[in-house]
Amino acid sequence: MKLANRIITFVLVVALLFTGMGTTVEKVLNDVRLGLDLQGGFEVLYEVESLVDGQEVTQKVLADTAAALNNRVNMFGVSEPSIQIEGEDRIRVQLAGLDDQSSARELLSSTANLTFRDVNDNILLDGTDLKEGGANASFDEQNRPIVTLTLKDAAKFAEVTQKVKDMGAPNNLLVVWLDFEEGVDSYAAEIQKPADEQKFESAASVTQVLNTTDVMISGNFTVDETKHFASILNSGSLPVKLTEKYSTSIGAQFGKDALNDTVFAGVVGVILIFVFMLLYYRLPGFISIITLSVFTYLVLIVFNGINAVLTLPGIAAIVLGIGMAVDANILTAERIREELRVGHTVKDAFKLGSKQSLSAIIDAQLTTLLAAVVLFYFGTSSVKGFATTLIISILLSFVTAVWGSRMLQGLLVNSGYFSNPAWFGIPKSKQHNLEDNITSLDLTTKFDKLDFVQNRKKFYALSSIILVIGIVVLGVFKLNLGIDFSQGTRVEILADQALKQEEVVDYLDEIGFANEDVVISGDDQNIAVMRYKTDFTQKEVLDFKAAVMDQYGHEPSLSTVSATVGKELAKNAIYALSLAALGIIIYVAVRFEWRMGLGAIASLLHDVFFIVVIFSILRLEVDITFIAAVLTIVGYSINDTIVTFDRIRENIDRAGSITTKEELALIVNKSLRQTMGRSINTVLTVIIVVIALIFLGAPSIQNFSIALLIGLVTGMYSSICIAAQVWYTLKSREMDKKGTAVVKKEKKQWGSDEPQV
């Protein structure tokens, strides 16, 4: 019986979804908060140190410092600054979309400790005597830039000026200092220097007692300097000293180019996925296009709802999340196709396939979620953004790729208009009759000539050779560690025309930042990349940026990491990988059995090691996003492994009891052949996206994408040729040793059937 009302309902639901998305998508996109790597800006990690001996840096001190920093940031009009306390003595400041980065860095790090002193450096007044908000940029009678101050107590100022006046010429000077360092600075030393190098702000002679709250500070100021000086004073003095331990600064043009390139790459990759799904899976592919579009829209909705910041790796995570959401659709579609080949009707095949695929989908997604959570906990900055987006993607894929796809597909299937298996890519010639009692184990596959178990020793030998070669390669070449894990400064210079290495090298030497290791990159060869072994001081950062800006017209991107932070990032990366792997192994052991857990860890170690070796051979830089890629592969590789183990377990259950190693080998081979098509198609869809990111995406995530590509290929190989074979080896040894049979094991079902429509 054909039910036209199901088709009408389907059309109405889809029309409602796309109408809602179409009318609101512009606002949703406009509301997305872009990270500094997508719109320019800078990030600084400060270590907080006390200014006074014996003073402790407590949480209250950190909170007061963060509040003072926030006041200073507000003067630059940054819409949504991020100022966060980290640990016991650090504060991280992120300012995206800021044009005047140099002034902001100076303003943030200055303690703004204002003092009025005599020529003997004795304190007469300090910042506490200044009225709140009482500093202003102004002009004197000769129209020269000055700073005016409003003091709290006129009588106190009269007393101070009386004291200075009584010192007599030429010592009757009231010296104004900003950030005077006790035991280091002195008026006597500074007065010997040229006027433009003196550290004090001004030194005015006092010839009469001034009983007033209005003070005028004149000097060799520019208009911008008076504004800057007044801003610092009004923002309040910091109770501590701030030392930069890590910083990254990205020019606005770099951010704009990165955003455009990565979005374009993502769109191209997703369109190719849609075309593949439609051509190969037909009706389920059409449904997946709808749900994946909804999935992407919902990711952005949730992202805006939690006020998260979208970074460059975050965009990659969204695109990757789309590829991973496809996995759920492919798993279900493949199981439906199997049931159709056995002889079931479309309705029965849809019901059975949806039910049988649910366990593998949930197990696979949960392990990836575990890796993402670990990455979020140990990650910093843009890596945290990647993890956040990945977590959102995984959770929403349950809503769209599992529930949504089944609901929409159920409407079409149960309408009766799509009862021909050809709608699912299965011709009549490949469909058996139920009376033949054909099971999925009896179905032929494209991979029936492959005997995985028989060749397991060859796989072991190949992996062992890779292991030995890898150890030698790492011993000789080691890893090309980026500044994230060592120490130093990485710089990218952008020009409007093609650059030549020799010219850039000569220019760097000219401005006092000599570097012979300059790499020219970019589609137009207009980007110069270089690394320094030392981390730049704040002054060096500002001087370098000013010089490059003046020469090339674009603010360079610059990241600097101290040795302390580099070691911490490396330690956290190892923790993240170890905890993620341990959690996944425990999960697999509990859900399946401990031997499968050992197979999983062997597979994961194989994948991680292979990626590391390839990066060592190709001399690709290993930075913090590399860890994000490796963790993603850890989660993604385990997907293949779990799907394989789930099918082995299911086929053992169908067999009931296996008494010989030959029967066990047959089950393993059959299970691998049955899941091979799904593994190839799933990896292929993600590889499409990754290749698009490599060739069309921003250069800053190229290594990230390369690591994903290597991991996806090795992950599929290790799931089939390592994980399953290790389990077979261990299981067959148990059969030899104990003489026991492999019997059906009751498994916990994650959920009920698919939504009934």
Short mmCIF file of N, CA and C in Angstrom, two decimals, residues 111-246:
data_model
loop_
_atom_site.label_atom_id
_atom_site.label_comp_id
_atom_site.label_asym_id
_atom_site.label_seq_id
_atom_site.Cartn_x
_atom_site.Cartn_y
_atom_site.Cartn_z
N THR A 111 53.06 48.30 34.25
CA THR A 111 52.46 48.26 35.59
C THR A 111 51.77 49.58 35.92
N ALA A 112 52.10 50.64 35.17
CA ALA A 112 51.49 51.97 35.36
C ALA A 112 51.68 52.46 36.79
N ASN A 113 52.86 52.22 37.31
CA ASN A 113 53.17 52.66 38.68
C ASN A 113 53.66 54.11 38.61
N LEU A 114 52.73 55.06 38.76
CA LEU A 114 53.03 56.49 38.67
C LEU A 114 53.62 56.99 39.99
N THR A 115 54.76 57.68 39.90
CA THR A 115 55.35 58.27 41.12
C THR A 115 55.89 59.67 40.80
N PHE A 116 55.77 60.55 41.80
CA PHE A 116 56.40 61.88 41.75
C PHE A 116 57.57 61.83 42.72
N ARG A 117 58.78 62.14 42.26
CA ARG A 117 59.97 62.02 43.09
C ARG A 117 60.81 63.30 43.01
N ASP A 118 61.70 63.44 43.97
CA ASP A 118 62.65 64.54 43.89
C ASP A 118 63.90 64.06 43.15
N VAL A 119 64.88 64.88 43.02
CA VAL A 119 66.08 64.51 42.25
C VAL A 119 66.89 63.43 42.93
N ASN A 120 66.60 63.16 44.22
CA ASN A 120 67.28 62.09 44.95
C ASN A 120 66.47 60.79 44.92
N ASP A 121 65.43 60.76 44.10
CA ASP A 121 64.58 59.59 43.87
C ASP A 121 63.70 59.24 45.06
N ASN A 122 63.46 60.15 45.96
CA ASN A 122 62.53 59.92 47.06
C ASN A 122 61.09 60.10 46.58
N ILE A 123 60.21 59.18 46.96
CA ILE A 123 58.81 59.26 46.54
C ILE A 123 58.10 60.36 47.31
N LEU A 124 57.41 61.22 46.56
CA LEU A 124 56.62 62.30 47.16
C LEU A 124 55.13 62.06 46.97
N LEU A 125 54.75 61.55 45.80
CA LEU A 125 53.36 61.20 45.50
C LEU A 125 53.38 59.93 44.65
N ASP A 126 52.25 59.19 44.68
CA ASP A 126 52.16 58.02 43.80
C ASP A 126 50.77 57.95 43.18
N GLY A 127 50.49 56.86 42.47
CA GLY A 127 49.24 56.74 41.74
C GLY A 127 48.00 56.79 42.61
N THR A 128 48.15 56.45 43.89
CA THR A 128 46.99 56.48 44.78
C THR A 128 46.53 57.91 45.06
N ASP A 129 47.41 58.89 44.82
CA ASP A 129 47.03 60.29 45.03
C ASP A 129 46.29 60.88 43.83
N LEU A 130 46.21 60.11 42.75
CA LEU A 130 45.54 60.57 41.54
C LEU A 130 44.06 60.25 41.60
N LYS A 131 43.22 61.21 41.26
CA LYS A 131 41.78 60.99 41.24
C LYS A 131 41.44 60.01 40.12
N GLU A 132 40.50 59.11 40.38
CA GLU A 132 40.14 58.09 39.40
C GLU A 132 39.66 58.75 38.10
N GLY A 133 40.26 58.34 36.99
CA GLY A 133 39.90 58.91 35.70
C GLY A 133 40.36 60.34 35.52
N GLY A 134 41.33 60.75 36.36
CA GLY A 134 41.74 62.16 36.35
C GLY A 134 42.84 62.52 35.39
N ALA A 135 43.28 61.60 34.57
CA ALA A 135 44.34 61.88 33.60
C ALA A 135 43.71 62.16 32.23
N ASN A 136 44.18 63.20 31.56
CA ASN A 136 43.64 63.56 30.25
C ASN A 136 44.75 64.08 29.34
N ALA A 137 44.60 63.80 28.05
CA ALA A 137 45.51 64.36 27.05
C ALA A 137 45.00 65.75 26.68
N SER A 138 45.89 66.71 26.63
CA SER A 138 45.46 68.08 26.35
C SER A 138 46.58 68.85 25.65
N PHE A 139 46.45 70.17 25.60
CA PHE A 139 47.45 71.03 24.97
C PHE A 139 47.70 72.25 25.87
N ASP A 140 48.94 72.75 25.85
CA ASP A 140 49.22 73.94 26.65
C ASP A 140 48.95 75.21 25.83
N GLU A 141 49.35 76.34 26.35
CA GLU A 141 49.05 77.61 25.68
C GLU A 141 49.77 77.74 24.34
N GLN A 142 50.89 77.05 24.19
CA GLN A 142 51.61 77.07 22.91
C GLN A 142 51.17 75.93 21.99
N ASN A 143 50.05 75.29 22.38
CA ASN A 143 49.47 74.18 21.59
C ASN A 143 50.39 72.96 21.53
N ARG A 144 51.18 72.77 22.60
CA ARG A 144 52.04 71.59 22.70
C ARG A 144 51.30 70.51 23.47
N PRO A 145 51.43 69.23 23.05
CA PRO A 145 50.73 68.14 23.73
C PRO A 145 51.21 68.00 25.19
N ILE A 146 50.26 67.89 26.11
CA ILE A 146 50.57 67.70 27.53
C ILE A 146 49.59 66.70 28.12
N VAL A 147 49.89 66.28 29.35
CA VAL A 147 48.98 65.43 30.11
C VAL A 147 48.58 66.20 31.37
N THR A 148 47.28 66.31 31.60
CA THR A 148 46.80 66.97 32.82
C THR A 148 46.32 65.92 33.80
N LEU A 149 46.62 66.15 35.09
CA LEU A 149 46.21 65.23 36.16
C LEU A 149 45.36 65.97 37.17
N THR A 150 44.42 65.25 37.75
CA THR A 150 43.62 65.80 38.84
C THR A 150 43.92 64.99 40.09
N LEU A 151 44.51 65.66 41.11
CA LEU A 151 44.87 64.98 42.35
C LEU A 151 43.71 65.00 43.34
N LYS A 152 43.78 64.16 44.33
CA LYS A 152 42.72 64.06 45.33
C LYS A 152 42.82 65.16 46.39
N ASP A 153 44.07 65.55 46.78
CA ASP A 153 44.26 66.42 47.94
C ASP A 153 45.17 67.60 47.56
N ALA A 154 44.59 68.81 47.51
CA ALA A 154 45.36 70.01 47.16
C ALA A 154 46.40 70.33 48.23
N ALA A 155 46.04 70.11 49.49
CA ALA A 155 46.95 70.42 50.60
C ALA A 155 48.20 69.56 50.54
N LYS A 156 48.02 68.30 50.17
CA LYS A 156 49.17 67.40 50.09
C LYS A 156 50.09 67.84 48.95
N PHE A 157 49.52 68.28 47.86
CA PHE A 157 50.35 68.73 46.75
C PHE A 157 51.08 70.03 47.12
N ALA A 158 50.44 70.88 47.91
CA ALA A 158 51.09 72.11 48.38
C ALA A 158 52.29 71.77 49.26
N GLU A 159 52.12 70.76 50.10
CA GLU A 159 53.21 70.34 50.99
C GLU A 159 54.39 69.80 50.17
N VAL A 160 54.07 69.02 49.11
CA VAL A 160 55.11 68.44 48.27
C VAL A 160 55.85 69.54 47.51
N THR A 161 55.14 70.45 46.92
CA THR A 161 55.79 71.53 46.16
C THR A 161 56.62 72.44 47.07
N GLN A 162 56.18 72.61 48.33
CA GLN A 162 56.96 73.39 49.29
C GLN A 162 58.31 72.71 49.53
N LYS A 163 58.26 71.41 49.70
CA LYS A 163 59.48 70.64 49.98
C LYS A 163 60.45 70.72 48.79
N VAL A 164 59.95 70.58 47.59
CA VAL A 164 60.80 70.62 46.40
C VAL A 164 61.36 72.03 46.19
N LYS A 165 60.53 73.04 46.40
CA LYS A 165 60.94 74.44 46.24
C LYS A 165 62.11 74.76 47.16
N ASP A 166 62.03 74.23 48.40
CA ASP A 166 63.06 74.51 49.39
C ASP A 166 64.40 73.87 49.07
N MET A 167 64.44 72.91 48.13
CA MET A 167 65.70 72.27 47.75
C MET A 167 66.58 73.21 46.92
N GLY A 168 65.97 74.25 46.36
CA GLY A 168 66.74 75.25 45.64
C GLY A 168 67.24 74.77 44.29
N ALA A 169 67.49 75.74 43.42
CA ALA A 169 67.98 75.42 42.07
C ALA A 169 69.41 74.88 42.16
N PRO A 170 69.81 73.93 41.35
CA PRO A 170 69.00 73.33 40.26
C PRO A 170 68.27 72.07 40.71
N ASN A 171 68.16 71.87 42.04
CA ASN A 171 67.58 70.63 42.53
C ASN A 171 66.08 70.73 42.81
N ASN A 172 65.50 71.88 42.55
CA ASN A 172 64.07 72.04 42.85
C ASN A 172 63.21 71.49 41.70
N LEU A 173 63.41 70.20 41.42
CA LEU A 173 62.69 69.54 40.32
C LEU A 173 61.73 68.48 40.84
N LEU A 174 60.51 68.48 40.31
CA LEU A 174 59.53 67.43 40.61
C LEU A 174 59.54 66.47 39.41
N VAL A 175 60.11 65.28 39.63
CA VAL A 175 60.33 64.32 38.54
C VAL A 175 59.18 63.31 38.50
N VAL A 176 58.57 63.19 37.34
CA VAL A 176 57.44 62.26 37.17
C VAL A 176 57.95 60.99 36.49
N TRP A 177 57.72 59.86 37.17
CA TRP A 177 58.18 58.56 36.66
C TRP A 177 56.98 57.64 36.42
N LEU A 178 57.16 56.76 35.45
CA LEU A 178 56.20 55.68 35.23
C LEU A 178 56.98 54.38 35.25
N ASP A 179 56.61 53.52 36.20
CA ASP A 179 57.29 52.23 36.37
C ASP A 179 58.75 52.38 36.75
N PHE A 180 58.99 53.19 37.77
CA PHE A 180 60.34 53.36 38.32
C PHE A 180 60.78 52.06 38.98
N GLU A 181 61.99 51.58 38.65
CA GLU A 181 62.52 50.34 39.23
C GLU A 181 63.51 50.70 40.34
N GLU A 182 63.14 50.36 41.57
CA GLU A 182 63.99 50.65 42.71
C GLU A 182 65.32 49.91 42.57
N GLY A 183 66.42 50.65 42.84
CA GLY A 183 67.74 50.05 42.75
C GLY A 183 68.29 49.96 41.34
N VAL A 184 67.47 50.32 40.36
CA VAL A 184 67.91 50.26 38.96
C VAL A 184 67.90 51.65 38.34
N ASP A 185 66.76 52.33 38.49
CA ASP A 185 66.61 53.65 37.88
C ASP A 185 67.04 54.76 38.85
N SER A 186 67.48 55.86 38.28
CA SER A 186 67.80 57.04 39.09
C SER A 186 67.78 58.27 38.19
N TYR A 187 67.39 59.39 38.77
CA TYR A 187 67.36 60.64 38.01
C TYR A 187 68.78 61.05 37.61
N ALA A 188 69.73 60.84 38.51
CA ALA A 188 71.11 61.23 38.24
C ALA A 188 71.67 60.53 37.01
N ALA A 189 71.30 59.25 36.84
CA ALA A 189 71.79 58.50 35.68
C ALA A 189 71.05 58.90 34.41
N GLU A 190 69.75 59.09 34.52
CA GLU A 190 68.95 59.37 33.33
C GLU A 190 69.23 60.76 32.75
N ILE A 191 69.56 61.71 33.61
CA ILE A 191 69.76 63.08 33.12
C ILE A 191 71.01 63.19 32.26
N GLN A 192 71.88 62.18 32.36
CA GLN A 192 73.10 62.17 31.55
C GLN A 192 72.83 61.68 30.12
N LYS A 193 71.65 61.09 29.90
CA LYS A 193 71.33 60.54 28.58
C LYS A 193 70.68 61.60 27.70
N PRO A 194 70.65 61.36 26.38
CA PRO A 194 69.91 62.27 25.49
C PRO A 194 68.44 62.33 25.89
N ALA A 195 67.80 63.42 25.59
CA ALA A 195 66.42 63.64 26.03
C ALA A 195 65.48 62.54 25.55
N ASP A 196 65.66 62.04 24.34
CA ASP A 196 64.73 61.05 23.80
C ASP A 196 64.96 59.65 24.38
N GLU A 197 66.01 59.47 25.19
CA GLU A 197 66.28 58.17 25.79
C GLU A 197 66.02 58.15 27.29
N GLN A 198 65.66 59.28 27.86
CA GLN A 198 65.43 59.35 29.30
C GLN A 198 64.13 58.63 29.69
N LYS A 199 64.17 57.87 30.79
CA LYS A 199 63.03 57.04 31.18
C LYS A 199 61.95 57.81 31.94
N PHE A 200 62.32 58.92 32.60
CA PHE A 200 61.28 59.64 33.33
C PHE A 200 60.44 60.44 32.34
N GLU A 201 59.19 60.71 32.74
CA GLU A 201 58.26 61.38 31.83
C GLU A 201 58.51 62.88 31.75
N SER A 202 58.79 63.51 32.87
CA SER A 202 59.07 64.95 32.86
C SER A 202 59.77 65.34 34.16
N ALA A 203 60.42 66.50 34.15
CA ALA A 203 61.07 67.03 35.35
C ALA A 203 60.85 68.55 35.35
N ALA A 204 59.86 68.97 36.12
CA ALA A 204 59.49 70.40 36.14
C ALA A 204 60.08 71.09 37.36
N SER A 205 60.59 72.30 37.14
CA SER A 205 61.13 73.06 38.27
C SER A 205 59.97 73.68 39.07
N VAL A 206 60.12 73.69 40.39
CA VAL A 206 59.08 74.22 41.29
C VAL A 206 59.63 75.49 41.94
N THR A 207 59.03 76.61 41.58
CA THR A 207 59.50 77.90 42.13
C THR A 207 58.50 78.53 43.08
N GLN A 208 57.31 77.88 43.18
CA GLN A 208 56.31 78.39 44.12
C GLN A 208 55.45 77.24 44.61
N VAL A 209 54.83 77.48 45.76
CA VAL A 209 53.95 76.46 46.34
C VAL A 209 52.65 76.43 45.55
N LEU A 210 52.23 75.21 45.17
CA LEU A 210 51.01 75.04 44.37
C LEU A 210 49.93 74.38 45.22
N ASN A 211 48.97 75.14 45.64
CA ASN A 211 47.86 74.62 46.45
C ASN A 211 46.68 74.34 45.53
N THR A 212 46.79 73.25 44.74
CA THR A 212 45.78 72.95 43.73
C THR A 212 45.73 71.44 43.49
N THR A 213 44.67 71.00 42.89
CA THR A 213 44.56 69.57 42.52
C THR A 213 44.87 69.37 41.03
N ASP A 214 45.06 70.44 40.32
CA ASP A 214 45.32 70.35 38.88
C ASP A 214 46.81 70.41 38.60
N VAL A 215 47.30 69.37 37.93
CA VAL A 215 48.72 69.26 37.63
C VAL A 215 48.88 69.11 36.12
N MET A 216 49.86 69.80 35.57
CA MET A 216 50.13 69.71 34.15
C MET A 216 51.52 69.11 33.96
N ILE A 217 51.58 68.03 33.15
CA ILE A 217 52.87 67.40 32.87
C ILE A 217 53.22 67.69 31.42
N SER A 218 54.28 68.41 31.22
CA SER A 218 54.71 68.74 29.86
C SER A 218 56.04 68.03 29.59
N GLY A 219 56.30 67.81 28.34
CA GLY A 219 57.53 67.14 27.96
C GLY A 219 57.62 67.07 26.45
N ASN A 220 58.51 66.26 25.96
CA ASN A 220 58.67 66.13 24.52
C ASN A 220 57.70 65.07 24.00
N PHE A 221 56.38 65.33 24.20
CA PHE A 221 55.34 64.37 23.86
C PHE A 221 54.81 64.59 22.45
N THR A 222 54.34 63.48 21.86
CA THR A 222 53.49 63.58 20.67
C THR A 222 52.05 63.47 21.15
N VAL A 223 51.09 63.75 20.28
CA VAL A 223 49.67 63.65 20.65
C VAL A 223 49.34 62.22 21.05
N ASP A 224 49.82 61.24 20.26
CA ASP A 224 49.53 59.83 20.58
C ASP A 224 50.14 59.44 21.91
N GLU A 225 51.31 59.94 22.22
CA GLU A 225 51.96 59.59 23.48
C GLU A 225 51.18 60.13 24.68
N THR A 226 50.62 61.33 24.55
CA THR A 226 49.83 61.86 25.67
C THR A 226 48.56 61.04 25.87
N LYS A 227 47.95 60.62 24.77
CA LYS A 227 46.74 59.78 24.88
C LYS A 227 47.08 58.45 25.54
N HIS A 228 48.21 57.88 25.12
CA HIS A 228 48.65 56.60 25.67
C HIS A 228 48.97 56.72 27.16
N PHE A 229 49.69 57.77 27.51
CA PHE A 229 50.06 58.03 28.91
C PHE A 229 48.81 58.18 29.77
N ALA A 230 47.85 58.97 29.31
CA ALA A 230 46.62 59.19 30.06
C ALA A 230 45.82 57.89 30.20
N SER A 231 45.79 57.10 29.15
CA SER A 231 45.06 55.83 29.20
C SER A 231 45.64 54.89 30.24
N ILE A 232 46.97 54.81 30.28
CA ILE A 232 47.63 53.94 31.25
C ILE A 232 47.30 54.38 32.68
N LEU A 233 47.38 55.68 32.93
CA LEU A 233 47.12 56.18 34.28
C LEU A 233 45.67 55.95 34.69
N ASN A 234 44.74 56.17 33.78
CA ASN A 234 43.33 56.00 34.10
C ASN A 234 42.94 54.54 34.30
N SER A 235 43.70 53.63 33.68
CA SER A 235 43.36 52.21 33.83
C SER A 235 43.81 51.66 35.17
N GLY A 236 44.59 52.41 35.88
CA GLY A 236 45.03 51.97 37.19
C GLY A 236 46.33 51.21 37.13
N SER A 237 47.08 51.25 38.21
CA SER A 237 48.35 50.53 38.26
C SER A 237 48.09 49.07 38.56
N LEU A 238 48.94 48.22 38.00
CA LEU A 238 48.83 46.79 38.28
C LEU A 238 49.57 46.48 39.58
N PRO A 239 49.01 45.56 40.37
CA PRO A 239 49.65 45.23 41.64
C PRO A 239 50.84 44.29 41.49
N VAL A 240 51.16 43.93 40.23
CA VAL A 240 52.19 42.92 39.98
C VAL A 240 52.99 43.27 38.73
N LYS A 241 54.00 42.45 38.47
CA LYS A 241 54.78 42.56 37.24
C LYS A 241 54.34 41.44 36.30
N LEU A 242 54.16 41.77 35.01
CA LEU A 242 53.73 40.79 34.03
C LEU A 242 54.87 40.47 33.07
N THR A 243 55.16 39.17 32.93
CA THR A 243 56.21 38.73 32.01
C THR A 243 55.59 37.84 30.95
N GLU A 244 55.84 38.14 29.68
CA GLU A 244 55.28 37.34 28.60
C GLU A 244 56.01 35.99 28.53
N LYS A 245 55.23 34.90 28.60
CA LYS A 245 55.79 33.56 28.48
C LYS A 245 55.43 32.93 27.13
N TYR A 246 54.35 33.40 26.57
CA TYR A 246 53.90 32.89 25.27
C TYR A 246 53.08 33.98 24.60
#
